[in-house]
């Protein structure tokens, strides 16, 4: 399904992730995350945009000194000051961005297309003269006129940019549109193409994967999908889709996914979402009796992803939706043998208490004793 071999992942938890409302990571948290993300196995880690604040500047300096396998990337605007920051810090890679849609040109910059091209070209040349490896991002690429987008891509390529990134800044693309835009840009350029998708319509992961299908080389992700508004494609969704659906044998330590999720949950103070794919509390929990019966026999009946590959375990909930097999299985797990007659009595009791949505072992044991005493 993926037509080319090289697939790269850029993690933006430390950069865009910190743009999540309510989030500000300490230096120590950023160092911990950078090290664990690196162990997980990523191609790029964005360190931050030094111009934002003194603490972000200091973090980029400290993170850049870490001995990581991933390429470390600073972030900044298409101006000398932001480029000088990255040069002064000594970061090897810099991501330079500039809004290319008419909306950006008019309302953010009040410049003509020609003036925008001139600013972009000057920034790339300046950064290259200073020895940086550069990824140029066309911000709001998804709402940029295609001919102009190609013009920008060709210009930055000629000016020496090493990568061209397309940002679906407001997350408005569908997978079909993503394929059309990304496929066209890939065919027009020789440098690798990156994509930065946003999740405003819940399509960030689908769009990122669609971009890879038509030849993009690198996709941006963040742990738990952190980022502006509705965030980026979550790291877990992208790597598990790549390994499970696309059968890509990446360098990723999939078993670390729960640990990364918990770390970022605790550092970001954001409520975890129970039904989040792969990392949510419910991702490997089955409830309906018919499902549980089938899963007890063959987990694949209701699981596209095995919990073991991400170091998680399968759970079954007991409540009014349970059936005989689900209940018997649970009672056996807690060491309680039961006749069919008593099993049906207990199940009837459970079904008469709809307000109880997750019977605990203790409650089941208690109910078992009552039913058996009644005879
Ligand atoms: N390339 C070049 N210049 C850009 C730019 C780009 N991609 N994007 C914005 N600018 C310019 C604007 O034209 C404006 O310039 P002006 O001051 O000459 O009008 C300025 O940057 C941004 O305005 P403002 O945010 O009010 O400036 P500021 O100097 O107070 O703060 C930041 C600038 C970057 C320090 C501040 O906005 C910040 O901390 N931002 C967080 C990071 C961020 O916004 N990231 C977005 C990533 S997609
Ligand atoms: Zn973004």
PDB file of N, CA and C and ligand atoms in Angstrom, residues 12 15-16 19 139 167-169 196-198 220 227-229 231-232, ligand 2:
ATOM      1  N   UNK A  12       6.549  16.319  17.356  1.00  0.00           N
ATOM      2  CA  UNK A  12       6.460  17.751  17.663  1.00  0.00           C
ATOM      3  C   UNK A  12       5.875  18.001  19.053  1.00  0.00           C
ATOM      4  N   UNK A  15       7.470  20.962  20.704  1.00  0.00           N
ATOM      5  CA  UNK A  15       7.250  22.255  20.039  1.00  0.00           C
ATOM      6  C   UNK A  15       5.756  22.526  19.958  1.00  0.00           C
ATOM      7  N   UNK A  16       5.077  21.925  18.977  1.00  0.00           N
ATOM      8  CA  UNK A  16       3.631  22.206  18.844  1.00  0.00           C
ATOM      9  C   UNK A  16       2.853  21.681  20.051  1.00  0.00           C
ATOM     10  N   UNK A  19       2.092  24.116  22.462  1.00  0.00           N
ATOM     11  CA  UNK A  19       1.106  25.130  22.061  1.00  0.00           C
ATOM     12  C   UNK A  19      -0.315  24.710  22.450  1.00  0.00           C
ATOM     13  N   UNK A 139       3.001  27.147   5.453  1.00  0.00           N
ATOM     14  CA  UNK A 139       1.906  27.129   6.422  1.00  0.00           C
ATOM     15  C   UNK A 139       0.605  27.377   5.650  1.00  0.00           C
ATOM     16  N   UNK A 167       1.734  22.163   5.334  1.00  0.00           N
ATOM     17  CA  UNK A 167       0.943  22.163   6.569  1.00  0.00           C
ATOM     18  C   UNK A 167      -0.532  22.338   6.240  1.00  0.00           C
ATOM     19  N   UNK A 168      -1.339  21.397   6.739  1.00  0.00           N
ATOM     20  CA  UNK A 168      -2.797  21.574   6.689  1.00  0.00           C
ATOM     21  C   UNK A 168      -3.135  22.253   8.012  1.00  0.00           C
ATOM     22  N   UNK A 169      -2.809  23.521   8.063  1.00  0.00           N
ATOM     23  CA  UNK A 169      -2.796  24.274   9.325  1.00  0.00           C
ATOM     24  C   UNK A 169      -4.139  24.304  10.040  1.00  0.00           C
ATOM     25  N   UNK A 196       2.264  18.143   7.687  1.00  0.00           N
ATOM     26  CA  UNK A 196       1.908  18.530   9.052  1.00  0.00           C
ATOM     27  C   UNK A 196       0.386  18.669   9.047  1.00  0.00           C
ATOM     28  N   UNK A 197      -0.300  17.676   9.601  1.00  0.00           N
ATOM     29  CA  UNK A 197      -1.765  17.654   9.539  1.00  0.00           C
ATOM     30  C   UNK A 197      -2.367  18.069  10.879  1.00  0.00           C
ATOM     31  N   UNK A 198      -3.498  18.726  10.818  1.00  0.00           N
ATOM     32  CA  UNK A 198      -4.220  19.083  12.046  1.00  0.00           C
ATOM     33  C   UNK A 198      -5.546  18.335  12.100  1.00  0.00           C
ATOM     34  N   UNK A 220       4.434  14.595  10.631  1.00  0.00           N
ATOM     35  CA  UNK A 220       4.551  15.139  11.985  1.00  0.00           C
ATOM     36  C   UNK A 220       3.493  14.492  12.886  1.00  0.00           C
ATOM     37  N   UNK A 227      -1.342  19.682  20.554  1.00  0.00           N
ATOM     38  CA  UNK A 227      -1.112  20.726  19.556  1.00  0.00           C
ATOM     39  C   UNK A 227      -2.198  21.778  19.624  1.00  0.00           C
ATOM     40  N   UNK A 228      -2.055  22.806  18.788  1.00  0.00           N
ATOM     41  CA  UNK A 228      -3.061  23.879  18.738  1.00  0.00           C
ATOM     42  C   UNK A 228      -4.461  23.279  18.516  1.00  0.00           C
ATOM     43  N   UNK A 229      -5.452  23.856  19.150  1.00  0.00           N
ATOM     44  CA  UNK A 229      -6.863  23.431  19.018  1.00  0.00           C
ATOM     45  C   UNK A 229      -7.030  21.919  19.214  1.00  0.00           C
ATOM     46  N   UNK A 231      -5.178  19.576  17.786  1.00  0.00           N
ATOM     47  CA  UNK A 231      -3.892  18.888  17.759  1.00  0.00           C
ATOM     48  C   UNK A 231      -3.496  18.226  16.451  1.00  0.00           C
ATOM     49  N   UNK A 232      -2.488  17.356  16.593  1.00  0.00           N
ATOM     50  CA  UNK A 232      -1.821  16.691  15.466  1.00  0.00           C
ATOM     51  C   UNK A 232      -2.192  15.203  15.458  1.00  0.00           C
TER      52      UNK A 232
HETATM   53 ZN1  LIG B   2       0.618  22.939  13.613  1.00  0.00          ZN
END
